[in-house]
Tab-separated table of C-alpha atoms in Angstrom:
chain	number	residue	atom	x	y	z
A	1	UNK	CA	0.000	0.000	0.000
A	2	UNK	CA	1.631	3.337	-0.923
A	3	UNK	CA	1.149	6.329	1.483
A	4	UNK	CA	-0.469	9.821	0.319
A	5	UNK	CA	3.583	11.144	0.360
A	6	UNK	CA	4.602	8.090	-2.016
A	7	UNK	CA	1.737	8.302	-4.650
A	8	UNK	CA	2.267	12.405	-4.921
A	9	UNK	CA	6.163	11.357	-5.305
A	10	UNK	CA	5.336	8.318	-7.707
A	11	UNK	CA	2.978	11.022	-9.667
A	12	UNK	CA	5.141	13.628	-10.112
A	13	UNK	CA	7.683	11.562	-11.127
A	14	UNK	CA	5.599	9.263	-13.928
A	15	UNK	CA	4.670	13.258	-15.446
A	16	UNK	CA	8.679	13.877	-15.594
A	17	UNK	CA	9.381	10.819	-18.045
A	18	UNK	CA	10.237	8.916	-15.622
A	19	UNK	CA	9.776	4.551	-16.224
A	20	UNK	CA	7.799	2.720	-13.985
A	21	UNK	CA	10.712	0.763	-12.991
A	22	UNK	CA	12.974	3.881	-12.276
A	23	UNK	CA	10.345	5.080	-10.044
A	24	UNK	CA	9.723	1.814	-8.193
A	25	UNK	CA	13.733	1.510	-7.751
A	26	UNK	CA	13.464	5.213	-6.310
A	27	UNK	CA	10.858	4.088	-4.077
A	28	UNK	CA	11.743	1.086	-2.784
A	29	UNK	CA	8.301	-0.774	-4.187
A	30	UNK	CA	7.007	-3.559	-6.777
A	31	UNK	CA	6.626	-2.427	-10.265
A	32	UNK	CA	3.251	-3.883	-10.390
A	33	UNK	CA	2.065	-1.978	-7.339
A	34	UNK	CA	3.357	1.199	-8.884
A	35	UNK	CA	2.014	0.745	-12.125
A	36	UNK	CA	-1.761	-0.166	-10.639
A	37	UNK	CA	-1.626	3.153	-8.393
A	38	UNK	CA	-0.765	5.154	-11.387
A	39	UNK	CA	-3.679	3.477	-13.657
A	40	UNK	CA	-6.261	4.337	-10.798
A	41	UNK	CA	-6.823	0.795	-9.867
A	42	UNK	CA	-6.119	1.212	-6.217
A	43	UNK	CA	-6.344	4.331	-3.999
A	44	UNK	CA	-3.224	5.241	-1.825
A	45	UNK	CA	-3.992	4.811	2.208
A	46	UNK	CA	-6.621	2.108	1.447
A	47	UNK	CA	-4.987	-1.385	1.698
A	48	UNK	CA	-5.766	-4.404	-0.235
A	49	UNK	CA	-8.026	-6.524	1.404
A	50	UNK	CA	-6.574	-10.549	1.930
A	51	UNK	CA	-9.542	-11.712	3.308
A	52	UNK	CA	-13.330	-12.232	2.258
A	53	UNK	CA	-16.027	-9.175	3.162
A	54	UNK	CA	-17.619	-10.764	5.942
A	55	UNK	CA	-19.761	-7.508	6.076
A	56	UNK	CA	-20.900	-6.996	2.352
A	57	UNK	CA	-23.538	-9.018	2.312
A	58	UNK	CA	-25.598	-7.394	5.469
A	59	UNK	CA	-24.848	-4.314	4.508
A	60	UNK	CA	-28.046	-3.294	2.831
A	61	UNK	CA	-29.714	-4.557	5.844
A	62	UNK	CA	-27.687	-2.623	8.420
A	63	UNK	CA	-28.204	0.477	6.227
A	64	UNK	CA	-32.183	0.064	5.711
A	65	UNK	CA	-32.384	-0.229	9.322
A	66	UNK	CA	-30.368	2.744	10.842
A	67	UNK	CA	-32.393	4.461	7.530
A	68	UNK	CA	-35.233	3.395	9.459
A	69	UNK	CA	-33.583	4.300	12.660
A	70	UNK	CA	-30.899	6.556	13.149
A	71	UNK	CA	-30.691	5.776	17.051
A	72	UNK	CA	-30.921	1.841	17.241
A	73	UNK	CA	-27.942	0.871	19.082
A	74	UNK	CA	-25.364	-1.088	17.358
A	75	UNK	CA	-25.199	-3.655	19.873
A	76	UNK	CA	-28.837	-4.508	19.311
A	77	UNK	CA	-28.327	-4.115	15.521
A	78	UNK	CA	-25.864	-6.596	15.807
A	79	UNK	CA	-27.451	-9.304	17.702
A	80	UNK	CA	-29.848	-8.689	14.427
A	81	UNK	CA	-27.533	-9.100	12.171
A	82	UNK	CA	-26.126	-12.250	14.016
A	83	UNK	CA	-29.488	-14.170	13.971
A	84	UNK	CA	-29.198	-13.609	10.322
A	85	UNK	CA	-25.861	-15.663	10.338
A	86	UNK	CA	-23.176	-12.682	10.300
A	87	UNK	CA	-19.748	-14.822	11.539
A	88	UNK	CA	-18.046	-11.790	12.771
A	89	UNK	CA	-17.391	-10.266	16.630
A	90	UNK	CA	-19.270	-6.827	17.369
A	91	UNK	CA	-16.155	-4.882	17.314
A	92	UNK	CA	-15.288	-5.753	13.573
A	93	UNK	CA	-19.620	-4.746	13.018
A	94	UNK	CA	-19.304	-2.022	14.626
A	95	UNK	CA	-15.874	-0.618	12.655
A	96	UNK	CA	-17.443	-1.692	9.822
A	97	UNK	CA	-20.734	0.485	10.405
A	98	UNK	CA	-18.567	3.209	11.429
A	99	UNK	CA	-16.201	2.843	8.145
A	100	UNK	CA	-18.839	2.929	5.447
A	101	UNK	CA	-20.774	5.609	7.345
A	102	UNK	CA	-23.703	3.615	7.432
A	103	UNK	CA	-25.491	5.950	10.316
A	104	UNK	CA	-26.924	9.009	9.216
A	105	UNK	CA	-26.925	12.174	10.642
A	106	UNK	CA	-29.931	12.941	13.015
A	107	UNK	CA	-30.221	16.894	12.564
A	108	UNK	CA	-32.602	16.988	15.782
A	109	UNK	CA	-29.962	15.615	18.214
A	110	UNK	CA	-26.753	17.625	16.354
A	111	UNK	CA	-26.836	20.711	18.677
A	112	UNK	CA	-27.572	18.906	22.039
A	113	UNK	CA	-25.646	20.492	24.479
A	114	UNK	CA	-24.148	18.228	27.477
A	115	UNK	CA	-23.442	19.596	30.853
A	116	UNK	CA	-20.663	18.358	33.684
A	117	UNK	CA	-21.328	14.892	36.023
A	118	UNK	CA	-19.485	13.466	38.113
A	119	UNK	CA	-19.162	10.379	39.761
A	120	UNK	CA	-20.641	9.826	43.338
A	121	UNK	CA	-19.572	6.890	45.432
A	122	UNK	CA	-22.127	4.742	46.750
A	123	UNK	CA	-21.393	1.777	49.407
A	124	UNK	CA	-22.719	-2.075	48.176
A	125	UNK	CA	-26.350	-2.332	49.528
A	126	UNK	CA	-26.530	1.058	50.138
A	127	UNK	CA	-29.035	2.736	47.589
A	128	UNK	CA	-31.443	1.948	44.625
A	129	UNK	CA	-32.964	4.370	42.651
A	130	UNK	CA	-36.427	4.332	41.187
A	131	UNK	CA	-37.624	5.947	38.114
A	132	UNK	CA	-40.927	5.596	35.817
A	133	UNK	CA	-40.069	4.819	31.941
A	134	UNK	CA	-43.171	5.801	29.891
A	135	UNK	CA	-43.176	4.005	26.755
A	136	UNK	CA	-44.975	5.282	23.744
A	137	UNK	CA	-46.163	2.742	20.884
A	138	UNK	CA	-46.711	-0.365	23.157
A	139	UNK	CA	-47.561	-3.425	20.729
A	140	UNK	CA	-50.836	-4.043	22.719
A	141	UNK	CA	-51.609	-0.735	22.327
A	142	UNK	CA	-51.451	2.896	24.487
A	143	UNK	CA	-48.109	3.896	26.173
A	144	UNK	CA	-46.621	1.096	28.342
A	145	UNK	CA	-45.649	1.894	31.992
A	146	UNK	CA	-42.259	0.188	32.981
A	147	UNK	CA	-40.817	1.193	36.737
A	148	UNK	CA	-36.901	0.389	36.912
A	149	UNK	CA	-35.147	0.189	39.943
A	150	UNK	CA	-31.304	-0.077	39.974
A	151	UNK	CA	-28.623	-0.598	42.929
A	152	UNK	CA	-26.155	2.664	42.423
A	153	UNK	CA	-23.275	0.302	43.379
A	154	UNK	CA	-23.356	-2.413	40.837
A	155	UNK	CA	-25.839	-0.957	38.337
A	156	UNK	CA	-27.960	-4.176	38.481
A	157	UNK	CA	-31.505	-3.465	37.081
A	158	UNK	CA	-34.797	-5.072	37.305
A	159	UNK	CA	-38.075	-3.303	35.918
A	160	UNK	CA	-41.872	-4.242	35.917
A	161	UNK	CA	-44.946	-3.430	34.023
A	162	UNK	CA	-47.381	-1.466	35.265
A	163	UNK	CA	-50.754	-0.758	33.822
A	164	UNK	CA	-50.642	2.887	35.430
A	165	UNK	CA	-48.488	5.054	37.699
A	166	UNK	CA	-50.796	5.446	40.889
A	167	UNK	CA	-50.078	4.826	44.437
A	168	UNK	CA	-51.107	0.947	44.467
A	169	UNK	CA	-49.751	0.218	40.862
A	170	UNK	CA	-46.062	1.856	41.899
A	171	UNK	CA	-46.418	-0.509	45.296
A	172	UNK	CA	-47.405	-3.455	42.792
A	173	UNK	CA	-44.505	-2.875	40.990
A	174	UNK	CA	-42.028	-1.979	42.961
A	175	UNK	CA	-42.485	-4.983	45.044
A	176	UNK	CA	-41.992	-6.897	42.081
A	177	UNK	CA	-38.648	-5.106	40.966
A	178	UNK	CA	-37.339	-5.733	44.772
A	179	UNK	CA	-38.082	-9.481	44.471
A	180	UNK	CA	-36.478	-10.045	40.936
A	181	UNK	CA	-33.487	-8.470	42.943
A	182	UNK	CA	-33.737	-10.547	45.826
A	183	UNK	CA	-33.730	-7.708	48.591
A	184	UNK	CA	-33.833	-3.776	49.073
A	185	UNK	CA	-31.469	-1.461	49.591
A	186	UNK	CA	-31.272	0.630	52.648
A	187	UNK	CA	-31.910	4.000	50.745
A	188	UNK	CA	-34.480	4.593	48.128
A	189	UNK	CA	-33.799	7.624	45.917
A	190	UNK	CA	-36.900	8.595	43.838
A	191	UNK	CA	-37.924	12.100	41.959
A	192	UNK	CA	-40.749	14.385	43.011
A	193	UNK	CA	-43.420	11.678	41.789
A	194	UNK	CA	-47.091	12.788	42.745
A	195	UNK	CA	-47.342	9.218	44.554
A	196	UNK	CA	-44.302	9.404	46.619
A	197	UNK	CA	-44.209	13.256	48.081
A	198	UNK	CA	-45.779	16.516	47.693
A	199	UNK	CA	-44.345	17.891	44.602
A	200	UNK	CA	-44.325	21.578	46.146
A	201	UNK	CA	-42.084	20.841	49.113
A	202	UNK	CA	-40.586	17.352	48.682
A	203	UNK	CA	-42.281	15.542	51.374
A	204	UNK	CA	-43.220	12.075	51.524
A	205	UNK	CA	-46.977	11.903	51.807
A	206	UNK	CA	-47.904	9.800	54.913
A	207	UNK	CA	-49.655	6.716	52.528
A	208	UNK	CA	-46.241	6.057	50.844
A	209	UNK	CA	-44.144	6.436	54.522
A	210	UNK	CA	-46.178	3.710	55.484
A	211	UNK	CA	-45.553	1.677	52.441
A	212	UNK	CA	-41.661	2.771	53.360
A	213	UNK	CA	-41.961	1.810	57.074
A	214	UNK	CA	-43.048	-1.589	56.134
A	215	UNK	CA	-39.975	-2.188	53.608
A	216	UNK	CA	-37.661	-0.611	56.597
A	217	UNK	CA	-35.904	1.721	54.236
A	218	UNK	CA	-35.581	5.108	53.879
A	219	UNK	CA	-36.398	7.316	51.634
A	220	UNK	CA	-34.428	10.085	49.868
A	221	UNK	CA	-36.209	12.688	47.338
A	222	UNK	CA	-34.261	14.596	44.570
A	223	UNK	CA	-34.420	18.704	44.865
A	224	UNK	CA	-35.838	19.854	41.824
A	225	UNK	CA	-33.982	19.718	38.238
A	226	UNK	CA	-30.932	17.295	39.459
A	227	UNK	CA	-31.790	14.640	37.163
A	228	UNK	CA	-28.080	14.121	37.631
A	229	UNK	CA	-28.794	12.946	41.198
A	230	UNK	CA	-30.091	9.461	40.121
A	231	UNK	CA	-27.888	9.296	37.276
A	232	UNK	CA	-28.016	5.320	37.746
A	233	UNK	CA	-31.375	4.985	36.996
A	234	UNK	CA	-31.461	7.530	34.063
A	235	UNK	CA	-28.737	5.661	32.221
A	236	UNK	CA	-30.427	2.379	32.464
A	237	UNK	CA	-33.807	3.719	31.405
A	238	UNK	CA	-31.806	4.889	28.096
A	239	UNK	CA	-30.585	1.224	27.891
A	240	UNK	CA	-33.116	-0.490	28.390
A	241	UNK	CA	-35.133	1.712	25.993
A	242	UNK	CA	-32.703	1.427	23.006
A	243	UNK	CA	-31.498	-1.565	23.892
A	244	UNK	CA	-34.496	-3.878	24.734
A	245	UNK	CA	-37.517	-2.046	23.993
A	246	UNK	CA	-36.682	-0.605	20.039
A	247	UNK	CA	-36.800	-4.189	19.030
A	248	UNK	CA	-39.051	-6.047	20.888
A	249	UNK	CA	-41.874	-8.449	19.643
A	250	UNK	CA	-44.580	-8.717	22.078
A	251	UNK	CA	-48.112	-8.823	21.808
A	252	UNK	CA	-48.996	-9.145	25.241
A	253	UNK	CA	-47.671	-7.462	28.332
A	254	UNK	CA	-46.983	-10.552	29.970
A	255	UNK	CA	-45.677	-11.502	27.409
A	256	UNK	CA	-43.014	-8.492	27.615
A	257	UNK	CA	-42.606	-9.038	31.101
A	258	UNK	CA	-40.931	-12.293	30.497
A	259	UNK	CA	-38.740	-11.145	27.958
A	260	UNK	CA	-37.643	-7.972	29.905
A	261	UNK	CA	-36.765	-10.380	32.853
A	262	UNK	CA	-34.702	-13.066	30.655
A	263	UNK	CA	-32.903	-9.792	29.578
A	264	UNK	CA	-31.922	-8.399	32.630
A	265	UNK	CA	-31.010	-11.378	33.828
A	266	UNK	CA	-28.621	-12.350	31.126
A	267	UNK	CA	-27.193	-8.892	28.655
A	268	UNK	CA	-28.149	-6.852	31.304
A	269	UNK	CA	-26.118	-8.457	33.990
A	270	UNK	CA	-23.314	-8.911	31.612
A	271	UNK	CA	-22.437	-5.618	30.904
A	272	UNK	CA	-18.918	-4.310	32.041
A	273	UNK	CA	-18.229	-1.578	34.894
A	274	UNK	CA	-15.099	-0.696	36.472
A	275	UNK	CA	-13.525	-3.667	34.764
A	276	UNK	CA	-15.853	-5.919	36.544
A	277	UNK	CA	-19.048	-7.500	34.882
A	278	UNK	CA	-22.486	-6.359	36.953
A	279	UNK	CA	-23.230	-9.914	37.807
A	280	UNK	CA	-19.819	-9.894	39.849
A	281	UNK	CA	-20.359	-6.332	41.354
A	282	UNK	CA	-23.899	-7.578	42.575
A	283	UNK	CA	-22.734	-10.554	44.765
A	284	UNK	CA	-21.060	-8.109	46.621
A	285	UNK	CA	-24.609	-6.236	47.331
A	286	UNK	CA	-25.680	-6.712	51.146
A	287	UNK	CA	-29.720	-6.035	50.468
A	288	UNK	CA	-31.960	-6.186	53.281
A	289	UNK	CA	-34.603	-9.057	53.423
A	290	UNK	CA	-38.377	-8.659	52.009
A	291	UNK	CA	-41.549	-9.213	53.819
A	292	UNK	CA	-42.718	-12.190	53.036
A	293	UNK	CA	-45.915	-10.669	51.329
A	294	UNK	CA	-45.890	-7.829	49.417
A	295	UNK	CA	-47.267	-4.358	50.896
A	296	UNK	CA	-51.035	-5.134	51.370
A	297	UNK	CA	-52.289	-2.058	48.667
A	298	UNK	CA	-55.419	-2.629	47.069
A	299	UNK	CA	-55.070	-2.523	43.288
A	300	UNK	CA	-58.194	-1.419	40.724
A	301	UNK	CA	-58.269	-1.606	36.772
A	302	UNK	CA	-61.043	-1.297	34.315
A	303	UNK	CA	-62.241	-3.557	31.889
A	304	UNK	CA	-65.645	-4.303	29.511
A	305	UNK	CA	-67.208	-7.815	30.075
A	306	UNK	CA	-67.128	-9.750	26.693
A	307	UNK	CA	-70.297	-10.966	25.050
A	308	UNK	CA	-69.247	-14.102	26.631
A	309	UNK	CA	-69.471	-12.690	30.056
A	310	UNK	CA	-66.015	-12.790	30.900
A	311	UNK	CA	-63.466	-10.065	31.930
A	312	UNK	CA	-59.823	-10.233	30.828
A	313	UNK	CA	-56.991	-9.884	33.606
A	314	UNK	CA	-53.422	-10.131	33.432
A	315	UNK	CA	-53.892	-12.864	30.513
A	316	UNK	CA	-56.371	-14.564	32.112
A	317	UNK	CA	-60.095	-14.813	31.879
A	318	UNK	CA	-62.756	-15.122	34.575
A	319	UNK	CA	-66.369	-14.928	34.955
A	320	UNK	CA	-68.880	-12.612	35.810
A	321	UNK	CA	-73.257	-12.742	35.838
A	322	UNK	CA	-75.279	-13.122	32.776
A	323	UNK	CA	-76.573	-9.862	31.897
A	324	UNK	CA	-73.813	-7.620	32.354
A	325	UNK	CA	-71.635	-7.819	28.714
A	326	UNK	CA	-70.601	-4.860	27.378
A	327	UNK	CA	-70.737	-3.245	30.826
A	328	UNK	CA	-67.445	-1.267	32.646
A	329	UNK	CA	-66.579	-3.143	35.805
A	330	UNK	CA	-63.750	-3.494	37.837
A	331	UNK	CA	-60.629	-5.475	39.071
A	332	UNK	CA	-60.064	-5.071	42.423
A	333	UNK	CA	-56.862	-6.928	44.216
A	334	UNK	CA	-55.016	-6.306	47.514
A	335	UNK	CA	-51.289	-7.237	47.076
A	336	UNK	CA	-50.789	-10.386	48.634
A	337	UNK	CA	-54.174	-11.992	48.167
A	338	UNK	CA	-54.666	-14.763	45.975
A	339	UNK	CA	-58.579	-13.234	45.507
A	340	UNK	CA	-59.822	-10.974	43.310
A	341	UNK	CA	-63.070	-9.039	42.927
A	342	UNK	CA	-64.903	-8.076	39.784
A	343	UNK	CA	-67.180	-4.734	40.980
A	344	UNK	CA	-70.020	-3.165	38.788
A	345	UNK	CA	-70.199	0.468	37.850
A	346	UNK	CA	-73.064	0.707	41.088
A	347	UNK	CA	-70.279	-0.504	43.475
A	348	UNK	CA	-71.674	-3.606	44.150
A	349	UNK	CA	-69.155	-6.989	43.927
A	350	UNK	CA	-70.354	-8.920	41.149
A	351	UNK	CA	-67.996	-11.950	41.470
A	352	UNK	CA	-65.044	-13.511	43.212
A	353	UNK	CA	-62.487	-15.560	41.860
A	354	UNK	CA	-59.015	-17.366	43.127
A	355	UNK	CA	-56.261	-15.397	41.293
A	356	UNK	CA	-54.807	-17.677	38.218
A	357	UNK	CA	-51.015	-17.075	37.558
A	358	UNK	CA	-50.081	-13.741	35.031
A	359	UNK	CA	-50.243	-14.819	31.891
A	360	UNK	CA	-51.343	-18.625	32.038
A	361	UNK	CA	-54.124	-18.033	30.095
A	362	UNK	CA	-56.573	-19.793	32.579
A	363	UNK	CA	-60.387	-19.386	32.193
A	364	UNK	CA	-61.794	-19.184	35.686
A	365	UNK	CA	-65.898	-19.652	35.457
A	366	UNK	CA	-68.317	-20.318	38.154
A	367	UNK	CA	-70.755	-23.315	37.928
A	368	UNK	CA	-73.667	-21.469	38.851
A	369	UNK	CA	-72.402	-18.532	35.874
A	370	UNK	CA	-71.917	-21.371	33.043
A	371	UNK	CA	-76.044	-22.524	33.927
A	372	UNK	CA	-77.333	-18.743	33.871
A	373	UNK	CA	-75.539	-17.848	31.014
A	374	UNK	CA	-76.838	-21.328	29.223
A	375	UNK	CA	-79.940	-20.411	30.195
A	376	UNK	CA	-80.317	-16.589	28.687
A	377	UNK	CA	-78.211	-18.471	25.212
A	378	UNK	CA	-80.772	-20.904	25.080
A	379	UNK	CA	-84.149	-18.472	25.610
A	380	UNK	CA	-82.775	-16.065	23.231
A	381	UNK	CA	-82.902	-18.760	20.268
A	382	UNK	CA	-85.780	-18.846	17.901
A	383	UNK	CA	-88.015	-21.485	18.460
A	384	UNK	CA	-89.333	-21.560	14.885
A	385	UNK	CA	-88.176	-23.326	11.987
A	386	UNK	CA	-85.072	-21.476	10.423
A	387	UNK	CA	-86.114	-19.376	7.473
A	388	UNK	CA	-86.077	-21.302	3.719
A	389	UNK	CA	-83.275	-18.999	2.172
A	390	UNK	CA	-83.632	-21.033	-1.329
A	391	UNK	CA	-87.877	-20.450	-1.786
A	392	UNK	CA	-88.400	-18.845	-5.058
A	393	UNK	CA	-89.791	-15.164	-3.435
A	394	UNK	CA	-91.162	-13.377	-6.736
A	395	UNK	CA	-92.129	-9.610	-6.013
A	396	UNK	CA	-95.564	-9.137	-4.081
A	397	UNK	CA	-97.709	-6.458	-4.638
A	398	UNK	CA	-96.580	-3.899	-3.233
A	399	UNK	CA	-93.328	-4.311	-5.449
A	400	UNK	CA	-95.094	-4.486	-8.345
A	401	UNK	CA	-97.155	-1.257	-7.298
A	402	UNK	CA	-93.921	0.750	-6.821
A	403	UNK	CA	-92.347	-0.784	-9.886
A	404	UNK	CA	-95.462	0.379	-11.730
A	405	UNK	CA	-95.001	4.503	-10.295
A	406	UNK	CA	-90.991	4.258	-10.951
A	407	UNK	CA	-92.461	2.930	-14.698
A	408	UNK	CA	-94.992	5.787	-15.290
A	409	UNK	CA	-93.018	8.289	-13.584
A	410	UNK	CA	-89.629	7.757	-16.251
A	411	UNK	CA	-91.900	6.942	-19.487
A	412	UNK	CA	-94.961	7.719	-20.939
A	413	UNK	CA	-95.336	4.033	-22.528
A	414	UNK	CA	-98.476	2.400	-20.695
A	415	UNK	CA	-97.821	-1.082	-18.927
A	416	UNK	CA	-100.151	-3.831	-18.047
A	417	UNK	CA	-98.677	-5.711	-15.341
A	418	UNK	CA	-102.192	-7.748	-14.505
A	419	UNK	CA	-100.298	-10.935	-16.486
A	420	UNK	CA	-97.647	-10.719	-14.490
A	421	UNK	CA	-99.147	-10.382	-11.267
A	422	UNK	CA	-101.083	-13.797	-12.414
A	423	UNK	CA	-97.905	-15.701	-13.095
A	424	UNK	CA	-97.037	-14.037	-9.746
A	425	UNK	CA	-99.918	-15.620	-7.986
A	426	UNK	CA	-99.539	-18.828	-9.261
A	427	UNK	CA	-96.062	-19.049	-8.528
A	428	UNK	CA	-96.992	-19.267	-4.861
């Protein structure tokens, strides 16, 4: 490969008369190599390559993609492009992105303006910090609700779906996140949220003390714009938005769920910090022990009975009165309790029903339900015979009347229709 300095050399001296064999005795080189750089068959400062393009043929997917999406991640590109059989590592993918400028330029995020961090130490076991991540575009529709929760010392993460971001959903969930981790932190660190403190003067509101007093923890709120505060939490929420969330398939959110955990658990805990992996930094966590039930909040969701009279919860069905389809009730559960009541829009509880496991799909209907609801099927059948669709129906009268105006009306042309209206006749 001949250097920028070398081909200007080799150049000037070609133009002077020079042979290609003087030059390449002048400069050390092959003929050959000379005499292709002159021709314009190879570029000086790009070398030859000696080995196959591993990357040639997924480069028109790599560039449709970051076409599509400027911001995916190139680690998650790349565990794309290896399910599509690429044979390389993900630091020759990413070079290779990088190389043929395969990212284009996102004008929107070109004049973002950073400001100074810096790095605050945090004993093992000592602190987790709690953030919501709102979602937008959930594949089961609306804006999903994910609450992360990350120990500052290791930067292990859990998160949980939520179907909202009150008091009892953020106590569902963060119950949840703190038994995926296997114990709590002394400390929590949260923002101003409306469910954790007054948002005015930063103090805890006395139903989520007690919800803090149970845990034994305490709890430590952020002063106003110092997002920089719970820095942990922020830079997982980008993670696990880029990372996980760009390219997930899910239809359901239980579904999600279980791939969000599988991915903490294994790329999330194999991340690198400090030179250690997280999985390493987190033995070395001294969490406190849980309850052994969750927080006792009472958790309520809406949902429309199915002409089936059914209700749909957490992936599973269950059963409510004939009578009441189409009808907004709701799902009441107190954390802990392996009940759950369905209440009408007067108050009133409808049903009651063991809780099935998220997701299972069960179908949970009461005997005495199943013979009511037979019962209004069966009386709202026809008893009659079922109407002959193939009798030969010729127009009655009255057809033949209004045929006979729409006939008189668009001609003057006089029509008998008494023949017809014999045929008619006898046709019945």
């Amino acid at each position: 490969m001949l250097t920028e300095e070398e081909f200007v050399e080799a150049s000037a001296l070609h133009r002077r008369g020079w042979s290609i064999s003087a030059i390449a005795r002048h400069l050390g080189r092959d003929r050959k190599t000379i005499r292709a750089y002159l021709r314009g068959e190879r570029r000086p400062g790009v070398r030859r390559r000696t080995v196959p393009d591993h990357f040639a043929p997924f480069e028109p997917y790599a560039r449709e993609r970051l076409a599509e999406d400027p911001h995916l991640w190139g680690s998650a590109l790349y565990d794309e492009v290896v399910a599509l059989g690429y044979p390389r590592s993900y630091v020759t993918f990413v070079r290779e992105l990088r190389r043929r400028g395969l990212r284009p330029r996102c004008e929107a995020c070109a004049v973002v303006k950073g400001r100074p961090t810096v790095e605050i130490a945090h004993p093992p076991g000592e602190e987790i910090q709690w953030d919501w991540l709102e979602l937008p575009g959930a594949p089961w529709g609306g804006e999903a609700h994910l609450l992360v929760g990350t120990l500052s010392h290791s930067g292990t993460f859990r998160a949980v779906f939520a179907e909202g971001e009150d008091q009892a959903h953020l106590v569902g969930a963060l119950d949840g996140v703190l038994r995926r981790l296997g114990g709590t932190a002394r400390r929590w660190r949260v923002d101003r949220m409306a469910t954790v403190c007054d948002r005015s003067t930063g103090r805890l509101l006395p139903s989520f003390a007690a919800v803090a007093r149970y845990y034994g923890v305490s709890v430590d709120v952020c002063a106003r714009y110092r997002a920089n505060r719970k820095g942990a939490v922020e830079s997982r929420n980008h993670f696990l938005a880029q990372r996980f969330w760009r390219t997930l398939r899910a239809q359901t959110p239980q579904e999600a769920q279980s791939k969000l955990d599988r991915f903490s658990e294994t790329i999330g805990d194999r991340r690198r910090r400090g030179g250690q992996s997280v999985a390493e930094l987190a033995a070395a966590e001294r969490l406190l022990p849980l309850p052994v039930l969750p927080y006792p909040a009472t958790l309520e969701v809406e949902r429309v009975v199915s002409a089936a009279c059914l209700v749909s919860y957490e992936g599973n069905r269950y059963s409510v009165p004939p009578g009441l389809h189409g009808q907004r009730v709701s799902v009441r559960r107190r954390l802990g309790s392996e009940q759950i009541e369905l209440v009408s829009a007067a108050g009133s509880v409808v049903a009651s029903h063991r809780l099935a496991p998220a997701g299972a799909g069960a179908l949970r209907r009461h005997a005495e339900h199943r013979v009511a609801l037979e019962q209004v099927v069966l009386q709202s059948l026809t008893s009659g015979r079922p109407c002959r669709r193939k009798r030969n129906r010729p127009p009655g009268e009255a057809a033949l009347a209004a045929a006979a105006a729409l006939v008189g009306a668009e001609s003057d042309v006089s029509v008998s229709l008494e023949a017809y209206a014999r045929y008619a006749e006898a046709s019945r």
